Short mmCIF file of C-alpha atoms in Angstrom, two decimals:
data_model
loop_
_atom_site.label_atom_id
_atom_site.label_comp_id
_atom_site.label_asym_id
_atom_site.label_seq_id
_atom_site.Cartn_x
_atom_site.Cartn_y
_atom_site.Cartn_z
CA MET A 1 -12.27 4.68 18.98
CA LEU A 2 -10.56 1.97 17.24
CA GLU A 3 -9.79 -1.56 18.32
CA THR A 4 -8.66 -4.72 16.33
CA ARG A 5 -8.88 -7.95 17.87
CA ASP A 6 -6.58 -10.75 16.68
CA LEU A 7 -6.85 -9.39 13.09
CA HIS A 8 -5.02 -11.43 10.39
CA ALA A 9 -4.62 -10.61 6.61
CA ALA A 10 -3.15 -12.10 3.62
CA TYR A 11 -2.06 -11.60 0.01
CA GLY A 12 -3.02 -14.64 -1.45
CA GLN A 13 -1.00 -17.37 0.31
CA THR A 14 1.30 -14.94 1.84
CA ARG A 15 0.32 -14.00 5.47
CA VAL A 16 1.09 -10.46 6.28
CA LEU A 17 -0.72 -9.76 9.42
CA GLU A 18 -0.73 -12.44 12.23
CA GLY A 19 -2.70 -11.57 14.98
CA ILE A 20 -2.87 -7.96 15.70
CA ASP A 21 -4.74 -6.53 18.89
CA LEU A 22 -4.29 -2.86 19.05
CA THR A 23 -6.56 0.07 20.48
CA VAL A 24 -6.73 3.72 19.77
CA GLY A 25 -8.66 5.60 22.43
CA ASP A 26 -10.39 8.78 21.88
CA GLY A 27 -7.88 11.44 21.36
CA GLU A 28 -4.92 9.32 21.58
CA VAL A 29 -1.79 9.53 19.18
CA VAL A 30 -0.64 5.84 18.58
CA ILE A 31 2.60 5.27 16.06
CA VAL A 32 3.19 1.92 14.48
CA ILE A 33 6.82 1.56 13.75
CA GLY A 34 8.35 -1.23 11.83
CA PRO A 35 10.57 -2.37 8.69
CA ASN A 36 9.19 -2.35 5.40
CA GLY A 37 7.20 -5.24 4.20
CA HIS A 38 6.12 -6.20 7.67
CA GLY A 39 2.59 -5.40 7.43
CA LYS A 40 2.27 -1.68 8.38
CA THR A 41 0.36 -0.24 5.14
CA THR A 42 -1.48 -3.76 5.16
CA LEU A 43 -2.57 -3.00 8.68
CA LEU A 44 -4.10 0.49 7.63
CA ARG A 45 -5.55 -0.86 4.37
CA THR A 46 -7.58 -3.64 6.47
CA ILE A 47 -8.79 -1.33 9.08
CA SER A 48 -9.94 1.35 6.21
CA GLY A 49 -11.68 -1.64 4.64
CA LEU A 50 -9.53 -1.58 1.39
CA MET A 51 -8.67 -4.99 2.26
CA ALA A 52 -10.67 -7.91 3.78
CA PRO A 53 -9.11 -9.50 6.61
CA THR A 54 -8.50 -13.31 6.74
CA SER A 55 -9.93 -13.43 10.30
CA GLY A 56 -10.25 -11.15 13.41
CA GLU A 57 -12.43 -7.99 13.90
CA VAL A 58 -11.99 -4.34 13.64
CA TRP A 59 -14.12 -1.97 15.46
CA PHE A 60 -14.36 1.71 14.75
CA ALA A 61 -16.24 4.26 16.86
CA GLY A 62 -18.54 1.59 18.68
CA ALA A 63 -19.36 -0.53 15.66
CA ARG A 64 -17.74 -3.61 13.86
CA VAL A 65 -16.58 -2.46 10.69
CA ASP A 66 -14.52 -5.13 9.24
CA GLY A 67 -16.42 -6.55 6.17
CA ARG A 68 -17.99 -3.22 5.31
CA SER A 69 -17.22 -1.20 2.24
CA PRO A 70 -14.34 1.43 2.68
CA ASP A 71 -16.71 4.11 1.41
CA LEU A 72 -19.08 3.38 4.42
CA ILE A 73 -16.26 3.16 7.01
CA ALA A 74 -14.69 6.51 5.59
CA THR A 75 -18.25 8.31 5.72
CA ASP A 76 -18.23 7.11 9.48
CA GLY A 77 -15.52 9.57 10.09
CA LEU A 78 -12.38 7.42 9.29
CA VAL A 79 -9.76 9.45 7.07
CA HIS A 80 -6.96 7.44 6.14
CA ILE A 81 -4.21 9.07 4.05
CA PRO A 82 -2.92 6.36 2.15
CA GLN A 83 0.86 5.56 1.11
CA GLY A 84 1.57 7.06 -2.16
CA ASP A 85 -0.74 9.74 -1.67
CA LEU A 86 -2.84 8.42 -4.68
CA PRO A 87 -3.95 11.81 -5.77
CA PHE A 88 -6.54 12.42 -8.73
CA GLY A 89 -3.79 12.79 -10.99
CA ASP A 90 -5.60 14.68 -13.77
CA MET A 91 -7.70 16.75 -11.81
CA THR A 92 -6.71 20.09 -10.08
CA VAL A 93 -5.58 20.70 -6.75
CA GLU A 94 -8.69 22.39 -5.77
CA GLU A 95 -10.84 19.22 -7.41
CA ASN A 96 -8.85 17.03 -5.29
CA LEU A 97 -9.71 18.71 -2.18
CA VAL A 98 -13.05 19.16 -2.80
CA LEU A 99 -13.34 15.55 -3.39
CA GLY A 100 -11.86 15.18 0.39
CA ALA A 101 -15.37 16.36 1.41
CA PHE A 102 -17.54 14.13 -0.45
CA PRO A 103 -19.58 12.40 2.27
CA ALA A 104 -23.13 14.71 2.11
CA SER A 105 -22.65 16.16 5.51
CA ASP A 106 -19.09 17.67 4.59
CA TRP A 107 -20.11 18.48 1.09
CA ARG A 108 -22.18 21.58 2.51
CA GLY A 109 -19.05 23.03 4.38
CA ARG A 110 -16.41 22.30 1.78
CA GLY A 111 -15.86 26.13 0.92
CA GLN A 112 -15.01 26.87 4.49
CA ARG A 113 -12.70 23.93 4.91
CA LEU A 114 -11.11 24.52 1.72
CA GLU A 115 -10.15 28.20 3.16
CA HIS A 116 -8.85 26.59 6.30
CA VAL A 117 -6.73 23.75 4.08
CA TYR A 118 -5.46 26.82 2.30
CA GLY A 119 -4.68 28.32 5.28
CA ILE A 120 -2.60 25.27 6.67
CA PHE A 121 -0.85 24.57 3.34
CA PRO A 122 -0.48 27.95 1.42
CA VAL A 123 1.39 26.36 -1.35
CA LEU A 124 -1.85 24.59 -2.34
CA GLY A 125 -3.65 27.63 -2.40
CA GLU A 126 -0.90 28.91 -5.04
CA ARG A 127 -1.40 25.66 -6.93
CA ARG A 128 -5.42 25.22 -6.54
CA GLY A 129 -5.74 25.37 -10.49
CA GLN A 130 -2.65 23.03 -11.30
CA ARG A 131 -3.27 19.34 -12.08
CA ALA A 132 -2.20 17.05 -9.18
CA ARG A 133 0.19 15.04 -11.59
CA THR A 134 2.32 18.04 -12.12
CA LEU A 135 3.31 18.56 -8.26
CA SER A 136 6.50 17.70 -6.75
CA GLY A 137 6.84 15.06 -4.03
CA GLY A 138 6.20 17.25 -0.92
CA GLU A 139 3.45 19.04 -2.63
CA ARG A 140 1.64 15.85 -3.29
CA ARG A 141 2.25 14.99 0.39
CA MET A 142 0.63 18.29 1.39
CA LEU A 143 -2.24 17.60 -0.92
CA ALA A 144 -2.88 14.30 0.64
CA LEU A 145 -2.79 15.43 4.01
CA GLY A 146 -5.07 18.57 2.89
CA ARG A 147 -7.55 16.21 1.21
CA GLY A 148 -7.60 14.27 4.50
CA LEU A 149 -8.37 17.51 6.31
CA MET A 150 -11.48 18.20 4.23
CA ARG A 151 -13.64 16.05 6.02
CA GLU A 152 -14.85 15.74 9.61
CA ALA A 153 -12.64 13.04 10.88
CA ARG A 154 -13.24 11.05 14.12
CA MET A 155 -9.77 9.36 13.53
CA LEU A 156 -6.95 10.13 10.98
CA MET A 157 -4.83 7.28 9.65
CA ILE A 158 -1.52 8.47 8.14
CA ASP A 159 0.70 6.04 6.20
CA GLU A 160 4.16 6.90 6.26
CA PRO A 161 4.31 10.58 5.63
CA SER A 162 8.30 10.69 5.22
CA LEU A 163 8.34 8.13 2.56
CA GLY A 164 10.29 9.26 -0.27
CA LEU A 165 10.83 12.76 0.47
CA ALA A 166 13.88 14.86 1.12
CA PRO A 167 14.92 15.31 4.86
CA VAL A 168 13.87 19.14 4.75
CA ILE A 169 10.35 18.39 3.41
CA VAL A 170 9.91 15.76 5.78
CA ASN A 171 10.47 18.24 8.64
CA GLU A 172 8.06 20.31 7.19
CA VAL A 173 5.52 17.50 6.80
CA TYR A 174 6.08 16.66 10.50
CA ARG A 175 5.66 20.01 11.63
CA HIS A 176 2.24 19.98 9.86
CA ILE A 177 1.57 16.63 11.44
CA GLY A 178 2.29 18.10 14.76
CA THR A 179 0.07 21.08 14.34
CA ILE A 180 -2.73 18.49 13.37
CA MET A 181 -1.92 16.52 16.44
CA ARG A 182 -2.54 19.51 18.58
CA SER A 183 -5.89 20.08 17.78
CA GLY A 184 -6.76 17.07 19.62
CA VAL A 185 -7.38 14.55 16.70
CA THR A 186 -7.48 10.60 17.42
CA MET A 187 -4.51 9.55 15.14
CA LEU A 188 -2.82 6.30 14.08
CA LEU A 189 0.47 6.96 12.25
CA VAL A 190 2.49 4.27 10.58
CA GLU A 191 6.46 5.36 10.03
CA GLU A 192 9.58 3.12 9.20
CA ASN A 193 12.07 5.53 10.74
CA PHE A 194 12.01 6.16 14.81
CA SER A 195 13.61 9.38 14.27
CA HIS A 196 11.00 11.38 12.56
CA VAL A 197 8.34 10.75 15.44
CA HIS A 198 10.36 10.82 18.64
CA ASP A 199 9.45 14.45 19.36
CA LEU A 200 5.60 13.41 19.32
CA ASP A 201 3.93 12.91 22.45
CA ALA A 202 2.55 9.26 21.27
CA ARG A 203 2.23 5.75 22.20
CA ILE A 204 4.67 3.59 20.09
CA LEU A 205 3.90 0.16 18.77
CA LEU A 206 6.57 -1.94 16.99
CA LEU A 207 5.45 -4.09 14.41
CA GLU A 208 7.62 -7.15 13.09
CA SER A 209 6.32 -9.70 10.93
CA GLY A 210 2.97 -9.05 11.10
CA ARG A 211 2.94 -8.85 15.13
CA ILE A 212 3.20 -6.19 17.59
CA VAL A 213 6.47 -6.89 19.51
CA ARG A 214 6.72 -3.98 21.75
CA GLU A 215 4.77 -1.17 23.10
CA GLY A 216 5.49 1.95 25.08
CA THR A 217 6.17 5.49 24.99
CA VAL A 218 8.92 7.56 23.19
CA ALA A 219 10.79 7.76 26.20
CA GLU A 220 10.46 3.99 27.47
CA LEU A 221 11.40 2.79 24.10
CA GLU A 222 14.58 5.12 23.81
CA ALA A 223 15.73 3.73 27.10
CA ASP A 224 15.70 0.17 25.57
CA GLU A 225 19.18 -0.45 24.08
CA ALA A 226 18.16 -3.07 22.05
CA VAL A 227 14.86 -1.44 20.76
CA MET A 228 17.25 1.51 19.65
CA ALA A 229 19.84 -0.83 18.11
CA THR A 230 17.17 -1.99 15.75
CA TYR A 231 15.15 0.71 14.87
CA LEU A 232 17.26 3.98 15.43
CA GLY A 233 19.20 5.41 12.48
CA THR A 234 17.41 4.67 8.98
CA MET B 1 -16.68 23.48 -53.75
CA ARG B 2 -20.44 23.41 -52.68
CA SER B 3 -20.61 19.55 -52.27
CA PHE B 4 -17.48 20.05 -50.14
CA PHE B 5 -19.23 22.34 -47.85
CA GLN B 6 -22.14 20.10 -47.91
CA ALA B 7 -19.76 17.31 -46.81
CA VAL B 8 -18.45 19.54 -43.94
CA VAL B 9 -21.84 19.94 -42.70
CA SER B 10 -23.08 16.31 -42.71
CA GLY B 11 -19.70 15.47 -41.26
CA LEU B 12 -20.30 17.85 -38.40
CA VAL B 13 -23.80 16.54 -37.85
CA THR B 14 -22.72 12.83 -37.81
CA GLY B 15 -19.77 13.77 -35.69
CA SER B 16 -21.99 15.15 -32.93
CA LEU B 17 -24.15 11.88 -32.82
CA TYR B 18 -20.87 9.82 -32.95
CA ALA B 19 -19.28 11.79 -30.14
CA LEU B 20 -22.74 11.28 -28.05
CA MET B 21 -22.66 7.51 -28.19
CA THR B 22 -18.96 7.20 -27.97
CA VAL B 23 -18.62 9.61 -24.59
CA GLY B 24 -20.64 7.06 -22.83
CA MET B 25 -18.36 4.20 -24.04
CA THR B 26 -15.60 6.51 -22.86
CA LEU B 27 -17.08 7.09 -19.29
CA ILE B 28 -17.68 3.36 -18.92
CA TYR B 29 -14.46 2.47 -19.80
CA GLY B 30 -12.82 5.06 -17.76
CA THR B 31 -14.68 3.83 -14.63
CA LEU B 32 -15.39 0.12 -15.00
CA ARG B 33 -12.37 -0.58 -17.54
CA THR B 34 -14.62 -2.55 -19.89
CA LEU B 35 -16.42 -2.01 -23.24
CA ASN B 36 -20.46 -1.59 -23.03
CA MET B 37 -21.34 -3.57 -26.11
CA ALA B 38 -25.19 -2.72 -25.00
CA LEU B 39 -24.93 0.78 -25.60
CA GLY B 40 -26.18 0.00 -29.35
CA ALA B 41 -29.30 -1.73 -27.77
CA MET B 42 -30.07 1.67 -26.06
CA VAL B 43 -30.25 3.34 -29.47
CA LEU B 44 -32.69 0.83 -30.30
CA VAL B 45 -34.69 1.30 -27.10
CA GLY B 46 -34.41 4.99 -27.68
CA GLY B 47 -36.05 5.00 -31.14
CA TYR B 48 -38.78 2.50 -30.14
CA VAL B 49 -39.58 4.71 -26.91
CA SER B 50 -39.73 7.56 -29.39
CA TRP B 51 -41.86 5.55 -32.09
CA MET B 52 -44.21 4.49 -29.21
CA LEU B 53 -44.91 8.14 -27.99
CA PHE B 54 -45.57 8.98 -31.51
CA SER B 55 -47.94 6.26 -32.95
CA GLY B 56 -49.32 5.85 -29.46
CA LEU B 57 -50.08 9.32 -27.93
CA GLY B 58 -49.11 11.44 -31.03
CA TRP B 59 -46.37 12.98 -28.93
CA GLY B 60 -43.57 14.28 -30.95
CA PRO B 61 -39.81 13.54 -30.91
CA LEU B 62 -39.14 16.15 -28.27
CA ALA B 63 -41.32 14.21 -25.98
CA GLY B 64 -39.47 11.11 -27.16
CA LEU B 65 -36.10 12.61 -26.22
CA VAL B 66 -37.12 12.80 -22.29
CA GLY B 67 -38.89 9.89 -22.17
CA ALA B 68 -36.24 7.98 -23.96
CA ALA B 69 -33.37 9.38 -21.87
CA ALA B 70 -35.61 8.38 -18.63
CA VAL B 71 -36.21 4.61 -20.01
CA THR B 72 -32.72 4.12 -20.97
CA PHE B 73 -30.90 5.34 -18.10
CA ALA B 74 -33.05 3.19 -16.14
CA PHE B 75 -32.13 0.13 -18.48
CA GLY B 76 -28.52 1.22 -17.95
CA VAL B 77 -28.72 0.63 -14.14
CA VAL B 78 -30.39 -2.64 -14.73
CA ILE B 79 -27.58 -3.91 -17.03
CA GLN B 80 -24.92 -2.79 -14.59
CA GLN B 81 -27.00 -4.70 -11.75
CA VAL B 82 -27.63 -7.84 -13.84
CA ALA B 83 -24.85 -8.26 -16.27
CA VAL B 84 -21.79 -6.40 -14.76
CA ARG B 85 -21.57 -6.03 -11.28
CA PRO B 86 -21.79 -10.02 -10.51
CA LEU B 87 -18.54 -10.03 -12.71
CA ILE B 88 -16.65 -7.57 -10.52
CA GLY B 89 -13.83 -8.53 -8.41
CA LYS B 90 -14.19 -12.39 -9.38
CA THR B 91 -10.97 -14.00 -8.68
CA GLY B 92 -9.48 -15.69 -11.83
CA VAL B 93 -12.09 -13.91 -14.11
CA ASP B 94 -11.00 -11.52 -16.73
CA PHE B 95 -13.39 -8.83 -15.94
CA GLU B 96 -12.89 -6.53 -19.18
CA MET B 97 -13.56 -9.60 -21.29
CA THR B 98 -16.29 -11.25 -19.42
CA ALA B 99 -18.12 -8.05 -19.09
CA PHE B 100 -17.72 -7.40 -22.66
CA ILE B 101 -19.39 -10.67 -23.50
CA SER B 102 -21.87 -10.21 -21.23
CA THR B 103 -23.11 -6.64 -22.30
CA PHE B 104 -23.01 -8.18 -25.74
CA ALA B 105 -25.34 -10.84 -24.72
CA VAL B 106 -27.63 -8.11 -23.29
CA ALA B 107 -27.60 -6.41 -26.93
CA ILE B 108 -28.53 -9.61 -28.42
CA VAL B 109 -31.53 -10.03 -25.94
CA PHE B 110 -32.86 -6.45 -26.65
CA ALA B 111 -32.64 -7.01 -30.33
CA ASN B 112 -34.58 -10.23 -30.05
CA VAL B 113 -37.09 -8.88 -27.77
CA ALA B 114 -37.67 -5.89 -30.04
CA LEU B 115 -38.22 -8.32 -32.91
CA GLU B 116 -40.68 -10.11 -30.84
CA ILE B 117 -42.63 -7.43 -29.68
CA TYR B 118 -42.61 -4.93 -32.64
CA GLY B 119 -41.88 -7.51 -35.39
CA ALA B 120 -39.34 -7.04 -38.22
CA ARG B 121 -40.70 -4.02 -40.10
CA ASN B 122 -39.41 -0.59 -39.89
CA LYS B 123 -41.17 2.19 -37.82
CA ALA B 124 -40.98 5.77 -39.08
CA VAL B 125 -40.78 8.65 -36.97
CA PRO B 126 -41.25 11.99 -37.97
CA PRO B 127 -38.40 14.41 -37.76
CA VAL B 128 -38.31 16.97 -34.93
CA VAL B 129 -38.83 20.05 -37.36
CA GLU B 130 -39.72 19.99 -41.01
CA GLY B 131 -37.76 22.09 -43.38
CA ARG B 132 -34.11 22.94 -44.67
CA LEU B 133 -32.02 25.83 -43.46
CA HIS B 134 -30.13 27.19 -46.55
CA LEU B 135 -26.54 28.04 -45.35
CA ILE B 136 -25.21 29.46 -48.38
CA GLU B 137 -26.12 28.98 -52.12
CA GLY B 138 -26.42 25.45 -52.89
CA VAL B 139 -25.46 24.29 -49.41
CA SER B 140 -28.35 23.43 -47.24
CA VAL B 141 -29.04 21.24 -44.19
CA SER B 142 -32.33 20.07 -42.97
CA TRP B 143 -33.81 21.65 -39.88
CA HIS B 144 -33.43 18.07 -38.18
CA GLN B 145 -29.86 17.68 -38.70
CA VAL B 146 -29.63 21.19 -37.13
CA VAL B 147 -31.72 20.02 -34.05
CA MET B 148 -29.74 16.75 -34.08
CA ALA B 149 -26.29 18.65 -33.65
CA GLY B 150 -27.74 20.99 -31.42
CA VAL B 151 -29.00 18.65 -29.10
CA ALA B 152 -25.85 16.38 -29.17
CA ILE B 153 -23.70 19.38 -28.59
CA VAL B 154 -25.99 20.73 -25.45
CA MET B 155 -25.70 17.27 -24.28
CA LEU B 156 -22.15 17.00 -24.24
CA VAL B 157 -21.88 20.55 -22.73
CA ALA B 158 -24.06 19.72 -20.07
CA LEU B 159 -21.96 16.30 -19.56
CA GLY B 160 -18.84 18.28 -19.34
CA ILE B 161 -20.33 20.63 -16.46
CA PHE B 162 -21.80 17.44 -14.68
CA LEU B 163 -18.36 16.02 -14.71
CA SER B 164 -16.30 18.75 -13.54
CA LYS B 165 -18.61 20.81 -11.25
CA THR B 166 -21.07 18.65 -9.24
CA ARG B 167 -20.52 16.08 -6.44
CA TYR B 168 -21.21 12.76 -8.42
CA GLY B 169 -20.02 14.19 -11.55
CA LEU B 170 -16.45 14.70 -9.99
CA GLY B 171 -17.00 11.31 -7.87
CA ILE B 172 -17.10 9.51 -11.49
CA SER B 173 -13.67 10.95 -12.53
CA ALA B 174 -12.49 10.21 -9.12
CA VAL B 175 -13.53 6.59 -9.46
CA ALA B 176 -12.05 6.82 -12.88
CA GLN B 177 -8.44 7.85 -12.00
CA GLN B 178 -7.91 6.58 -8.56
CA LEU B 179 -10.31 3.94 -7.33
CA ASP B 180 -8.69 3.43 -4.10
CA ALA B 181 -8.32 7.00 -3.07
CA ALA B 182 -12.02 7.59 -4.49
CA ARG B 183 -13.26 4.76 -1.79
CA LEU B 184 -11.29 6.52 0.86
CA MET B 185 -12.92 9.68 0.03
CA GLY B 186 -16.03 8.02 1.01
CA ILE B 187 -17.42 7.98 -2.58
CA PRO B 188 -20.00 4.92 -2.97
CA VAL B 189 -18.47 3.21 -6.04
CA GLN B 190 -21.26 0.95 -6.83
CA ARG B 191 -23.63 3.88 -6.88
CA VAL B 192 -20.97 5.86 -9.16
CA TYR B 193 -21.00 2.42 -11.56
CA ASN B 194 -24.72 2.86 -11.85
CA LEU B 195 -24.66 6.25 -12.46
CA THR B 196 -22.15 6.04 -15.22
CA MET B 197 -24.06 3.28 -16.80
CA GLY B 198 -27.33 5.13 -16.47
CA VAL B 199 -25.80 8.64 -17.95
CA SER B 200 -23.86 6.46 -20.87
CA SER B 201 -27.10 4.53 -21.62
CA ALA B 202 -29.35 7.80 -21.52
CA LEU B 203 -26.89 9.58 -24.17
CA ALA B 204 -27.18 6.51 -26.62
CA GLY B 205 -30.74 6.43 -25.97
CA ILE B 206 -31.08 10.08 -27.00
CA ALA B 207 -28.87 9.48 -29.93
CA GLY B 208 -31.52 6.67 -30.59
CA VAL B 209 -34.44 9.14 -30.64
CA LEU B 210 -32.53 11.59 -33.16
CA LEU B 211 -31.34 8.92 -35.54
CA ALA B 212 -34.78 7.42 -35.64
CA SER B 213 -36.00 10.26 -37.69
CA VAL B 214 -33.23 9.83 -40.16
CA PHE B 215 -33.33 6.05 -40.63
CA PHE B 216 -36.28 3.75 -39.49
CA VAL B 217 -36.42 2.06 -36.11
CA SER B 218 -35.92 -1.82 -36.15
CA PRO B 219 -34.61 -4.51 -34.24
CA ASN B 220 -31.30 -3.95 -35.57
CA ALA B 221 -31.21 -0.14 -35.38
CA GLY B 222 -28.39 -0.28 -32.68
CA ASP B 223 -25.72 -2.28 -34.86
CA LEU B 224 -24.56 0.26 -36.95
CA PRO B 225 -24.21 3.14 -34.35
CA LEU B 226 -22.38 0.72 -31.94
CA LEU B 227 -20.12 -0.31 -34.84
CA LYS B 228 -19.30 3.67 -35.43
CA ALA B 229 -18.63 4.05 -31.65
CA LEU B 230 -16.47 1.22 -31.42
CA ILE B 231 -14.69 2.52 -34.47
CA VAL B 232 -14.51 6.19 -32.90
CA ALA B 233 -13.38 4.55 -29.61
CA ILE B 234 -10.52 2.55 -30.93
CA PHE B 235 -9.45 5.66 -33.10
CA GLY B 236 -9.58 7.96 -30.00
CA GLY B 237 -8.41 5.63 -27.53
CA LEU B 238 -10.79 6.06 -24.96
CA GLY B 239 -8.81 8.23 -22.89
CA SER B 240 -10.52 11.38 -22.25
CA VAL B 241 -14.11 12.64 -22.85
CA ARG B 242 -12.73 15.61 -24.97
CA GLY B 243 -10.32 13.39 -26.87
CA THR B 244 -13.10 11.20 -27.70
CA ILE B 245 -15.52 13.94 -28.94
CA VAL B 246 -12.67 15.26 -31.18
CA ALA B 247 -12.28 11.88 -32.49
CA ALA B 248 -15.85 11.66 -33.26
CA TYR B 249 -15.73 14.60 -35.34
CA ILE B 250 -12.64 13.52 -37.21
CA ILE B 251 -14.49 10.36 -38.09
CA GLY B 252 -17.64 12.12 -38.97
CA LEU B 253 -15.90 14.29 -41.24
CA LEU B 254 -13.55 11.53 -42.74
CA GLU B 255 -16.69 9.82 -43.47
CA ALA B 256 -18.60 12.40 -45.32
CA MET B 257 -15.44 13.33 -47.28
CA ILE B 258 -15.06 9.65 -48.26
CA SER B 259 -18.58 9.47 -49.38
CA LEU B 260 -18.14 12.56 -51.21
CA TYR B 261 -14.89 11.66 -53.28
CA PHE B 262 -15.33 7.93 -53.38
CA GLY B 263 -18.92 7.09 -52.79
CA VAL B 264 -20.82 6.04 -49.65
CA LYS B 265 -19.87 2.27 -50.21
CA TRP B 266 -16.17 3.29 -49.57
CA SER B 267 -17.03 4.75 -46.35
CA LEU B 268 -16.32 1.65 -44.17
CA PRO B 269 -13.56 0.18 -45.73
CA VAL B 270 -11.68 3.39 -45.97
CA LEU B 271 -12.35 4.05 -42.49
CA PHE B 272 -10.93 0.44 -41.30
CA VAL B 273 -7.96 1.33 -43.15
CA VAL B 274 -7.19 4.50 -41.48
CA ILE B 275 -7.93 2.94 -38.13
CA MET B 276 -5.25 0.17 -39.08
CA ILE B 277 -2.65 3.06 -39.66
CA VAL B 278 -3.38 4.78 -36.56
CA LEU B 279 -3.30 1.74 -34.47
CA LEU B 280 0.20 1.00 -36.17
CA ILE B 281 1.42 4.56 -35.25
CA ARG B 282 -0.14 4.84 -32.28
CA PRO B 283 -1.29 1.62 -30.50
CA THR B 284 -3.27 3.38 -27.71
CA GLY B 285 -5.30 5.61 -30.32
CA LEU B 286 -5.21 9.24 -31.05
CA PHE B 287 -5.60 10.49 -27.40
CA GLY B 288 -5.26 7.39 -25.45
CA LYS B 289 -3.01 6.99 -22.48
CA PRO B 290 -0.88 4.12 -22.17
CA GLU B 291 -0.98 4.34 -18.21
CA GLU B 292 -3.99 3.91 -15.97
CA ALA B 293 -4.73 7.56 -15.65
CA ARG B 294 -7.98 8.35 -17.76
CA LEU B 295 -10.90 10.79 -17.97
#
């Protein structure tokens, strides 16, 4: 579904990604773990086209997409739930969700999708007329996830769903992500903290200084003491 | 008291027209983050389209409204492609300032092309309807002014519905509020920019048709409307469509009151003083938002 080949990206002179090769197969869940500031968000932004890579290739659903504009990649079925949620603050919850179904093929079915999302996140239904900027941090995260589910997704990319949330809310968010995962969607998830994801059935990549340094299942990595010493805890 | 009511009525009419002009400015500032100085030129184009339909085909100003809206919409898209789009995302270039200058250049080109084609002489366009409406004793308003206000209000309401209910209308607001998220939703940003420029230009073109029957059409017919739109924009703060409309009516009424009590020649000087005071107290304008959230 997704493949990057020797992907490099930089902010000005600062190199952030230094040759990322990763693949996410159809229906597979891949989680990228790494400390803050090592390129996780940049990796997702480069894949979805918000950032142009300095070199390397991105292949999505059988086509080379690096250099394409993000709206085209999104219309091809890549849903990127960005860091910081990026809600449309002055719009209502419902308007935010409806915009998630912007591509013409999704727009027609937006009513049904809306009910589906309200079914998963009842709190969004209760707040449908409320402006997005008045939501709590947890509700905003649900809105971002819900907005991502408004579209027919070939692949879902989620950027650090635990960021800035209280532990109770993080558990709730991950409960929802678990549900979404079990629906069989292809997923690339980024997380700083190992502890949130060790219940998920996924392949894990460790990202350090813009490179992927380790790869394995949750069980394999948990057996490795050196990895656990570095990445367990917070 | 009668003259007071008369001033209120004319203030509401001019306010409606200012709103029509400045709402376009707000939309463009919200999405593209620059001022479009070519909006005055669209007033000019609207006026000439209306005059050509009248003098060439004998069609009245109602046909002018439709024709001018279509022509200025198209010009808006062309201006976006030619004068604004090439400046987007250029590193080391202040987009807001360069786009401001390049749209100002577009305005100069339009005025001079109009001078070349139509000459400097004023062109007269008849009002949409003749006659006056008597409201109460001693207070009347020409039917044309009623139509002006009516058309402006209908357009503003239609714009409001377009922005909050339709797919591309919501897309415009989305691009204005959170560009990255809008792109990730699959919203084609360049198309949204074209649409915004087209719609804003068409609104100015419609204002041009309405104004053509009150003043005359001439190569500098767009200058004063642009100046007034800028005054409303600075006063209101370009923060939201609704705030802009309120600001437009305040300026319209203020201008009418100043003309009534001090004479017409004082309306611009006093407006400038009022704006300076507003900016001293609220630098972002009356309804402006300091952070980047707009529309």
